[in-house]
PDB file of C-alpha atoms in Angstrom:
ATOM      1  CA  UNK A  15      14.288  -3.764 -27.130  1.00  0.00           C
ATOM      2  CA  UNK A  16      11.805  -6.594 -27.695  1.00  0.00           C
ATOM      3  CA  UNK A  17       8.516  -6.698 -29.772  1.00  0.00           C
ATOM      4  CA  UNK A  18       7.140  -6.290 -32.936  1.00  0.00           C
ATOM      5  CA  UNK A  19       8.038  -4.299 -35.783  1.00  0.00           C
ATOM      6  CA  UNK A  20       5.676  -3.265 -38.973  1.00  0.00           C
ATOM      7  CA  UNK A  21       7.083  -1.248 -42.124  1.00  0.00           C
ATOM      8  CA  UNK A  22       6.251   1.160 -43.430  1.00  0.00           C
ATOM      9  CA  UNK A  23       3.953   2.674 -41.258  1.00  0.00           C
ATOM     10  CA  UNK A  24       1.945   4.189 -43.985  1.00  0.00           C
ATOM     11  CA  UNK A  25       1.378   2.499 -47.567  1.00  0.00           C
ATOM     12  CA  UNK A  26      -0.086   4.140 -50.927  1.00  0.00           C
ATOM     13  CA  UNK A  27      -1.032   1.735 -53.917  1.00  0.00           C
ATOM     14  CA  UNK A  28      -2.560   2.301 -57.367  1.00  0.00           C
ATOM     15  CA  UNK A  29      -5.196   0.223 -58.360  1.00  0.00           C
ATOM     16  CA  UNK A  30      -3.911  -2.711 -59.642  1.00  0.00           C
ATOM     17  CA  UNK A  31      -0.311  -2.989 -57.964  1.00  0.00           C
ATOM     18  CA  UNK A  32       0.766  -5.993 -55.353  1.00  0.00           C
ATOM     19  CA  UNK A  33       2.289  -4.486 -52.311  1.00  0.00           C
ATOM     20  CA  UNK A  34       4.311  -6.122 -49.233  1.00  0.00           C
ATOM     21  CA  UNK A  35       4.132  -4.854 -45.662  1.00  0.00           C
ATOM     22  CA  UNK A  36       6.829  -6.384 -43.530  1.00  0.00           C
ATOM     23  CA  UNK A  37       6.569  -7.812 -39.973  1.00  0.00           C
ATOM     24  CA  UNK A  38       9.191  -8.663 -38.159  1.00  0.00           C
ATOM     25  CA  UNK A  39       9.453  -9.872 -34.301  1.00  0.00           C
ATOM     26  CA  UNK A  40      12.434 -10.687 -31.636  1.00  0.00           C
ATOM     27  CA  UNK A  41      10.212 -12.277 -29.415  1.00  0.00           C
ATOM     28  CA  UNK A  42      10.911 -15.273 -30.245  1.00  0.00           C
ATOM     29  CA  UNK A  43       7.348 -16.449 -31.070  1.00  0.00           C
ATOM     30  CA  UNK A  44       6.392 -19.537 -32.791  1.00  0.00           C
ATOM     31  CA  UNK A  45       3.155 -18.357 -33.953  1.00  0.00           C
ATOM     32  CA  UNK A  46       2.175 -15.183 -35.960  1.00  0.00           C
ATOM     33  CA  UNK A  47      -0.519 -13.512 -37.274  1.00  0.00           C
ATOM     34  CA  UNK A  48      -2.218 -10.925 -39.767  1.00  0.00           C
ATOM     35  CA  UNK A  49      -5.432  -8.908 -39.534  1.00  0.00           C
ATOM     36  CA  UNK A  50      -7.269  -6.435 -41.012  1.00  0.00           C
ATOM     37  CA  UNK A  51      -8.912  -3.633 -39.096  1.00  0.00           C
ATOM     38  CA  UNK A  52     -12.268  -1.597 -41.027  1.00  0.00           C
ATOM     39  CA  UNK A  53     -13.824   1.275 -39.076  1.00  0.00           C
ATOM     40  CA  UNK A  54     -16.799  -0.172 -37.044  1.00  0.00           C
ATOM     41  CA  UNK A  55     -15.790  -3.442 -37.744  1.00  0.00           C
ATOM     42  CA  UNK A  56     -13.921  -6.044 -34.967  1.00  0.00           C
ATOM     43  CA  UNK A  57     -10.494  -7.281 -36.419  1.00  0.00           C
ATOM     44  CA  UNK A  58     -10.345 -10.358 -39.206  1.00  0.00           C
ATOM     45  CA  UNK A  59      -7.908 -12.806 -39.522  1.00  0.00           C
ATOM     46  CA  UNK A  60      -6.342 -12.794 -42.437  1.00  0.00           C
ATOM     47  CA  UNK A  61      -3.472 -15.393 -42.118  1.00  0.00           C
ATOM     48  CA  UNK A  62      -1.722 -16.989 -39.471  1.00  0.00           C
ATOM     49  CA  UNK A  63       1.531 -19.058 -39.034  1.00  0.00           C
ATOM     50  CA  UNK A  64       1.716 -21.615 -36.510  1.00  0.00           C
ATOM     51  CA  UNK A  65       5.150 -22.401 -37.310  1.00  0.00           C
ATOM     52  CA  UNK A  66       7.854 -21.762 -39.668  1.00  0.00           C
ATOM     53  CA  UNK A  67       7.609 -22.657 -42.822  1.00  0.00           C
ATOM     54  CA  UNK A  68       4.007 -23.359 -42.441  1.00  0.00           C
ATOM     55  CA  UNK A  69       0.753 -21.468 -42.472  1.00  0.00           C
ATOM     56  CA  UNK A  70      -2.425 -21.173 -42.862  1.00  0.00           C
ATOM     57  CA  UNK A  71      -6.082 -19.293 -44.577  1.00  0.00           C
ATOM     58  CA  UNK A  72      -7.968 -17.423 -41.841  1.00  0.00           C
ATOM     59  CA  UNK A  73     -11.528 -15.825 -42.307  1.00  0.00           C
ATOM     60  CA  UNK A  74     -10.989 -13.302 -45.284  1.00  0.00           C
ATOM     61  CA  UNK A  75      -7.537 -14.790 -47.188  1.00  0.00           C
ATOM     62  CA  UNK A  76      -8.734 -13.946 -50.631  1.00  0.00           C
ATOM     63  CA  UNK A  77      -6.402 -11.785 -52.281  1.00  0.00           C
ATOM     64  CA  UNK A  78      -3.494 -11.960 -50.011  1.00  0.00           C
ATOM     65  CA  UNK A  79      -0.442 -14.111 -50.039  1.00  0.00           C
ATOM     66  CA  UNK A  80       2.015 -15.054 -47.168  1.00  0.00           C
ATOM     67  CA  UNK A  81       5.625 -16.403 -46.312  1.00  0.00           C
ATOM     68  CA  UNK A  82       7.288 -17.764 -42.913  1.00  0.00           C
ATOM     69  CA  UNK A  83      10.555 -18.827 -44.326  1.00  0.00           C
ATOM     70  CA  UNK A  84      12.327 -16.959 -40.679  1.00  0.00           C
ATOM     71  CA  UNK A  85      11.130 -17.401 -38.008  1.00  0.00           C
ATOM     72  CA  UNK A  86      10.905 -13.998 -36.866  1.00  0.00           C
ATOM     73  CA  UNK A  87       9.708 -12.593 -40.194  1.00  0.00           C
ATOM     74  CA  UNK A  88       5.991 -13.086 -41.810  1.00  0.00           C
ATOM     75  CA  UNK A  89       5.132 -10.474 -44.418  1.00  0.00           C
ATOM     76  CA  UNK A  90       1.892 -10.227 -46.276  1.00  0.00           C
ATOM     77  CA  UNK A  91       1.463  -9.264 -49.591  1.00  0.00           C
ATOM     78  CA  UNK A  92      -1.485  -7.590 -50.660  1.00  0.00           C
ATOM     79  CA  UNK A  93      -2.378  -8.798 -53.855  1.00  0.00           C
ATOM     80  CA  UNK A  94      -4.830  -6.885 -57.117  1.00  0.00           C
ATOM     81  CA  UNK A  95      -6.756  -9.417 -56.376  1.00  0.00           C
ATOM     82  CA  UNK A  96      -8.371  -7.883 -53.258  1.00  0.00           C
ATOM     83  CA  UNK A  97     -10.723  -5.136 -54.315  1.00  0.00           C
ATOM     84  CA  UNK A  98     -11.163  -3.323 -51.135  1.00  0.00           C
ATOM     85  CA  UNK A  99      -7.849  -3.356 -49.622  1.00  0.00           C
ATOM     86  CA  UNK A 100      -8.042   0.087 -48.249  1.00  0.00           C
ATOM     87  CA  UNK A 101      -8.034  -0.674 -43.933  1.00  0.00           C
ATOM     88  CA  UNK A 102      -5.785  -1.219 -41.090  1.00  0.00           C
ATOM     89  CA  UNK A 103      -3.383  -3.950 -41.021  1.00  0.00           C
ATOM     90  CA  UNK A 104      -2.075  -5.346 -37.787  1.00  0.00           C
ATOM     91  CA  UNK A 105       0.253  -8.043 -37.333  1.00  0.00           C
ATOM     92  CA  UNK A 106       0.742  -9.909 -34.096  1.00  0.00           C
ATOM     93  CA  UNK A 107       2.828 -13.114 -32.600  1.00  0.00           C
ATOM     94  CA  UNK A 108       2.435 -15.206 -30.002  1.00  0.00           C
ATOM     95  CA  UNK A 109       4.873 -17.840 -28.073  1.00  0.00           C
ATOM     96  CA  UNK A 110       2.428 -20.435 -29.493  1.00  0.00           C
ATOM     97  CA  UNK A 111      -0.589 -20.638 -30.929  1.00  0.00           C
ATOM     98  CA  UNK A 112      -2.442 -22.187 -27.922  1.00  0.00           C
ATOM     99  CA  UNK A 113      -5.081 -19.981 -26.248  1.00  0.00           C
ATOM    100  CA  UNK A 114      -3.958 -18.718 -23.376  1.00  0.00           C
ATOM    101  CA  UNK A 115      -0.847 -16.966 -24.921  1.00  0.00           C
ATOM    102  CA  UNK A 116      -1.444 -13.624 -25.247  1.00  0.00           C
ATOM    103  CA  UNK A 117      -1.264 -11.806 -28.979  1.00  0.00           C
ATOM    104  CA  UNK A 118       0.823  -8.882 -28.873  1.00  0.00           C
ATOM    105  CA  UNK A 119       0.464  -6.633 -31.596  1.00  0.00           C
ATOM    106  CA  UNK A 120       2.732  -4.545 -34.051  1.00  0.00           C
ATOM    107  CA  UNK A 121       1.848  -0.609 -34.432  1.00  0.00           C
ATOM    108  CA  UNK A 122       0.053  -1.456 -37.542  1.00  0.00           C
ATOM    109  CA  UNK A 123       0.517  -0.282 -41.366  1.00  0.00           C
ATOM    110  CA  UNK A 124      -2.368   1.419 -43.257  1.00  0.00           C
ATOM    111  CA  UNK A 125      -2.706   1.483 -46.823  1.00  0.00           C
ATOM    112  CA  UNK A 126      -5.126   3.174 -49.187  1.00  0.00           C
ATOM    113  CA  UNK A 127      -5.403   2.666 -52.441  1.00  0.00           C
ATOM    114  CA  UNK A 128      -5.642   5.285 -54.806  1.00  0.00           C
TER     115      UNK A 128
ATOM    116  CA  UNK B 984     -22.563 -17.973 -35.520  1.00  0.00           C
ATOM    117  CA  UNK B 985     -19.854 -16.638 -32.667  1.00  0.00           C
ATOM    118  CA  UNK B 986     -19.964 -13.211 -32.152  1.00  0.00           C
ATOM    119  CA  UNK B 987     -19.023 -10.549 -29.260  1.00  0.00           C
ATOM    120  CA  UNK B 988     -20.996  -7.665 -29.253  1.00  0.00           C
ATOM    121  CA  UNK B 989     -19.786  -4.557 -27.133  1.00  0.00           C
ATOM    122  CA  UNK B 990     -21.667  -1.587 -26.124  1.00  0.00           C
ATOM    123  CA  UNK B 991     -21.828   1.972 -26.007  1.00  0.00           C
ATOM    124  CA  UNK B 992     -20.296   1.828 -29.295  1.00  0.00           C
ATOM    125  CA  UNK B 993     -18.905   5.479 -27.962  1.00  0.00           C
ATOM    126  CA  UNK B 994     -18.417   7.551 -24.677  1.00  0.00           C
ATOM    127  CA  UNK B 995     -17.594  10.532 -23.246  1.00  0.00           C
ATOM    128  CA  UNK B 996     -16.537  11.225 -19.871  1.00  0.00           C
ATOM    129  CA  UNK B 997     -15.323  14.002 -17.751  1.00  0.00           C
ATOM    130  CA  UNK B 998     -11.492  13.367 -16.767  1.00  0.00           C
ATOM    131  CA  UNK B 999     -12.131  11.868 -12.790  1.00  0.00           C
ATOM    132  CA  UNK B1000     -15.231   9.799 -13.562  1.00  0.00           C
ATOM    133  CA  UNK B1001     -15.710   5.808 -13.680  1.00  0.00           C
ATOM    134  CA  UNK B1002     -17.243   4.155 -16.728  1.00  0.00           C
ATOM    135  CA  UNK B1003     -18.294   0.620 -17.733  1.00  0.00           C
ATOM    136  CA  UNK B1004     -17.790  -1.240 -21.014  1.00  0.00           C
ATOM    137  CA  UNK B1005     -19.725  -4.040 -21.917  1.00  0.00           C
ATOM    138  CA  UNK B1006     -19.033  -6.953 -23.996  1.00  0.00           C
ATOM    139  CA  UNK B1007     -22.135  -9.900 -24.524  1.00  0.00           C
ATOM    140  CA  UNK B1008     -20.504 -13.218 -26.680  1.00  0.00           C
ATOM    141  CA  UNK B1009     -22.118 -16.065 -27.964  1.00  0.00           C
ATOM    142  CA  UNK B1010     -18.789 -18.115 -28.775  1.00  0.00           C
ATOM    143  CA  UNK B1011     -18.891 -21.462 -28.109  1.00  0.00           C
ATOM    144  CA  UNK B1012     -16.836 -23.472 -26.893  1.00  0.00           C
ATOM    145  CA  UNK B1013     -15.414 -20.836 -24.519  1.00  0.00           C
ATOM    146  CA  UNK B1014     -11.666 -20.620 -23.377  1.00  0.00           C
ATOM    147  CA  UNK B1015     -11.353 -16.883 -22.577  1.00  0.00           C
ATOM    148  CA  UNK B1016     -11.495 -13.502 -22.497  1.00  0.00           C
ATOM    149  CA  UNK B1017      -9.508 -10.677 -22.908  1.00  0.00           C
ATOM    150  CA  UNK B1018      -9.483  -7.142 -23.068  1.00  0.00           C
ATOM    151  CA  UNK B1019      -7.798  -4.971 -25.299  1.00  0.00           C
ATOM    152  CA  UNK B1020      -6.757  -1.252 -25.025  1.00  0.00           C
ATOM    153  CA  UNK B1021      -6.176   0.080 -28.473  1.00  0.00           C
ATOM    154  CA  UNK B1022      -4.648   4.048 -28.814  1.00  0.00           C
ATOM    155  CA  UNK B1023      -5.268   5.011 -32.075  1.00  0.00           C
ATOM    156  CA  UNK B1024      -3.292   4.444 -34.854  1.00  0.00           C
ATOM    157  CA  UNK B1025      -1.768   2.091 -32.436  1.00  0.00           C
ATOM    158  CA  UNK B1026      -1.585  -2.178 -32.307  1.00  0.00           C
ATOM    159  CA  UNK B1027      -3.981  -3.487 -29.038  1.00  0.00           C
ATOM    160  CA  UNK B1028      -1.982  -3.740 -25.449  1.00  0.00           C
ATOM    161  CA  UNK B1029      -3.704  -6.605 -24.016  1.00  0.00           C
ATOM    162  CA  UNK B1030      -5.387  -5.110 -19.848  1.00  0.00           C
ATOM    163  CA  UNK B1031      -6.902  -8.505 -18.771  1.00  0.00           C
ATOM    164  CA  UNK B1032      -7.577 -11.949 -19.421  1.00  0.00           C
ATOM    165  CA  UNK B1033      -9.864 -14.667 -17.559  1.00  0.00           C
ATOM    166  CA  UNK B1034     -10.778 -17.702 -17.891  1.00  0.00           C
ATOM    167  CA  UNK B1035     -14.528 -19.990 -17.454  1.00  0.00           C
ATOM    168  CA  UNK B1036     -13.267 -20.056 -13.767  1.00  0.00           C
ATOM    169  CA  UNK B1037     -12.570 -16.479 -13.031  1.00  0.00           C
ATOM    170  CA  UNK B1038     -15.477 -13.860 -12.657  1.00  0.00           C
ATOM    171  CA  UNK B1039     -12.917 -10.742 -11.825  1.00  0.00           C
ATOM    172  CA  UNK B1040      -9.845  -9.536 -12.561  1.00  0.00           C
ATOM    173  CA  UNK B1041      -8.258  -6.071 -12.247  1.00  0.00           C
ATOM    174  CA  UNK B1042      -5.492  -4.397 -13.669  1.00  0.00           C
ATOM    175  CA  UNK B1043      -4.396  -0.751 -11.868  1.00  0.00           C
ATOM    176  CA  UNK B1044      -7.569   1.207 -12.805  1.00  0.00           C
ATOM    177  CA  UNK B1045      -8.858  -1.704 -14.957  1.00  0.00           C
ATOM    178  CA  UNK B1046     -11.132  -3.873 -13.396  1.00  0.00           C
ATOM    179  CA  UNK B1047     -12.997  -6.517 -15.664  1.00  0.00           C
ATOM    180  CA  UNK B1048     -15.818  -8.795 -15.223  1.00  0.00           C
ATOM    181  CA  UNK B1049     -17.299 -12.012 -16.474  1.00  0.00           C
ATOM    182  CA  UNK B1050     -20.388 -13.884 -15.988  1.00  0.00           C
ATOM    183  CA  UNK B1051     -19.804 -17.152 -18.329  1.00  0.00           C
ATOM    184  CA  UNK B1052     -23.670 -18.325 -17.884  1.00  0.00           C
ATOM    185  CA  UNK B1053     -24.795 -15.253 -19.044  1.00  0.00           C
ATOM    186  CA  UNK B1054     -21.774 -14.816 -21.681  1.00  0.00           C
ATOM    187  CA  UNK B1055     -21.363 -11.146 -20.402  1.00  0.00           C
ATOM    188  CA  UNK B1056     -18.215  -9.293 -19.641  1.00  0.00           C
ATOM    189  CA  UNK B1057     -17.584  -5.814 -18.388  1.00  0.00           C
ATOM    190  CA  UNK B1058     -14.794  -3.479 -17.812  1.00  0.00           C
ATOM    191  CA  UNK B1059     -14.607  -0.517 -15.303  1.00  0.00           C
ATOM    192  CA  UNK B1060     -12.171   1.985 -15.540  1.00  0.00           C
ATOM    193  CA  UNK B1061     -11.670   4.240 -12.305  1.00  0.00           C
ATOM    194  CA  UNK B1062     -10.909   7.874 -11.919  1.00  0.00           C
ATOM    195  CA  UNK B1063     -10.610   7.780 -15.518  1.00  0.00           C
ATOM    196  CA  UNK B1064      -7.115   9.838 -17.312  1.00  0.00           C
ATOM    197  CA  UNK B1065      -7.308  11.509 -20.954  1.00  0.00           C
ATOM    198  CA  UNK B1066      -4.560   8.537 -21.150  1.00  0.00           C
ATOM    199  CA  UNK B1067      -7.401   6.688 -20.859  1.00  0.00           C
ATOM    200  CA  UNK B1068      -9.281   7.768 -24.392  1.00  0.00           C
ATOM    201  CA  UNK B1069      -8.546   5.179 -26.847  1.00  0.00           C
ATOM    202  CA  UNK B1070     -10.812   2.090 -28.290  1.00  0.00           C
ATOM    203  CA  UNK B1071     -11.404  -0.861 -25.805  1.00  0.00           C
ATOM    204  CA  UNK B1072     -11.918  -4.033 -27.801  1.00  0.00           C
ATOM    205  CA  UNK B1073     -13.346  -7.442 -25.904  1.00  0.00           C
ATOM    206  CA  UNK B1074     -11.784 -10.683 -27.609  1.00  0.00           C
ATOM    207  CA  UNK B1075     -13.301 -13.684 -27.515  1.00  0.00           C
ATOM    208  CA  UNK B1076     -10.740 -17.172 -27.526  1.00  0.00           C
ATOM    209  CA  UNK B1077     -13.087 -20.345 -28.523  1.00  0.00           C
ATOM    210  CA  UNK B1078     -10.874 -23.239 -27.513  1.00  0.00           C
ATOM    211  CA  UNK B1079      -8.845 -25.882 -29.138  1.00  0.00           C
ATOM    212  CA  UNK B1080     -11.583 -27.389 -30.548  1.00  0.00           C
ATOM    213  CA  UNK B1081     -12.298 -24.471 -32.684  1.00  0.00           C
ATOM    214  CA  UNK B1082      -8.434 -24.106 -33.704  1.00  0.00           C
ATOM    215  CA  UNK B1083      -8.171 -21.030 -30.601  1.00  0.00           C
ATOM    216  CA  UNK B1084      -9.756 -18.822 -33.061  1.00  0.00           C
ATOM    217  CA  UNK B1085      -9.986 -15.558 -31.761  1.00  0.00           C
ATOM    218  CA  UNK B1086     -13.389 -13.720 -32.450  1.00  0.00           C
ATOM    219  CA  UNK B1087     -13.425  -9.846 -31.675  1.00  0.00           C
ATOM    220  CA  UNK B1088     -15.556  -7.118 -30.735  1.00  0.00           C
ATOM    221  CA  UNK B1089     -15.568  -3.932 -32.888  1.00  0.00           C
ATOM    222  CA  UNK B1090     -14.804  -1.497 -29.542  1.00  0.00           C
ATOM    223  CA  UNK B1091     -16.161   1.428 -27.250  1.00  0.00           C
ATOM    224  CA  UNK B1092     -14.050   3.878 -28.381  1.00  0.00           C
ATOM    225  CA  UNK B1093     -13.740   6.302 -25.359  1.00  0.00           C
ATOM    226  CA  UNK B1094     -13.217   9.945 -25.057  1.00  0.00           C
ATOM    227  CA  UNK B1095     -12.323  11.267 -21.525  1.00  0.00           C
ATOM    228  CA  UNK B1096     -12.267  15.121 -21.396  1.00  0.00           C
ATOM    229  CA  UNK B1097     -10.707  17.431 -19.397  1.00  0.00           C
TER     230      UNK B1097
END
């Protein structure tokens, strides 16, 4: 069964407290990606990975931290650096980064911070 | 600055009855268009995409427009479902030149009742 998997599906943090949420795909996708979804607000790249063992800062980066050392895994750590972390995060891949590859998305973990 | 503005920002419908989304961008350079179909709690599904070239394109029920010298886009839904209620977001590619960044819309989130 093929797509993209994001654990856990909900996430509770204390002020103060790095946290990782996992993403993991079987698509075999060269490129993936990480946003954050606010009510009202259209989705903001976080980070993205064009290829293993690289990556790179999207729009709002402060206070998050990335790895692609597999291929099929690119989890984002969520830092105490960011003070509003509280939203929505989706993860997505794509078979490359180019534009006309679709994005498909992962079911999405949210965490609030207590 | 690119940005893709969608209207209503809400909508109800009786179950039965067609609707229209609309989605006005001002990203430039252009490369495409997609619609999204987000269920809540849920990761996108992507419905449509076209390119500068295309001015239709329908999917089942889904039938989505674009006018690229107006930078407008619209989606039509027909004999709208309750599977139907969920937030439709209108996603913006700007090209290689601008890395394919992807620039979003915040949604119509859409309620069809029964």
């Amino acid at each position: 069964d093929g797509g993209i998997t994001q654990s856990p599906k909900y996430l509770f943090r204390k002020e103060g407290q790095n946290v990782t949420l996992s993403c993991e795909q079987n698509l075999n996708h060269d490129a993936m990606y990480w946003y954050r979804q606010d009510p009202g607000q259209g989705l903001r790249l976080i980070y993205y990975s064009q290829i293993v063992n690289d990556f790179q800062k999207g729009d709002i980066a402060e206070g998050y931290s990335v790895s692609r050392e597999k291929k099929e895994s690119f989890p984002l750590t969520v830092t105490s650096a960011q003070k509003n972390p509280t939203a929505f995060y989706l993860c997505a891949s794509s078979r490359t980064s180019g534009s006309l590859d679709e994005q498909f998305f992962g079911p999405g973990t949210r965490l609030t911070v207590l | 600055k690119n940005q893709v503005e969608q209207s209503p920002q809400s909508l109800i419908i009786l179950e039965g009855k067609n609707c229209t989304l609309q989605c006005n961008y001002t990203v430039s350079p252009f490369s495409n268009l997609r619609w999204y179909k987000q269920d809540t709690g849920r990761g996108p599904v992507s419905l449509t995409i076209m390119t500068f070239s295309e001015n239709t394109k329908s999917n089942g029920r889904y039938t989505a427009t674009l006018d690229a010298d107006t930078k407008q886009s619209s989606l039509h839904i027909t004999a709208s479902q309750l599977s139907d209620s969920a937030s439709y977001i209108c996603v913006v590619s700007a090209g290689r030149e601008y890395g394919n960044k992807l620039v979003f819309g915040a949604g119509t989130i859409l309620r069809v009742k029964s």
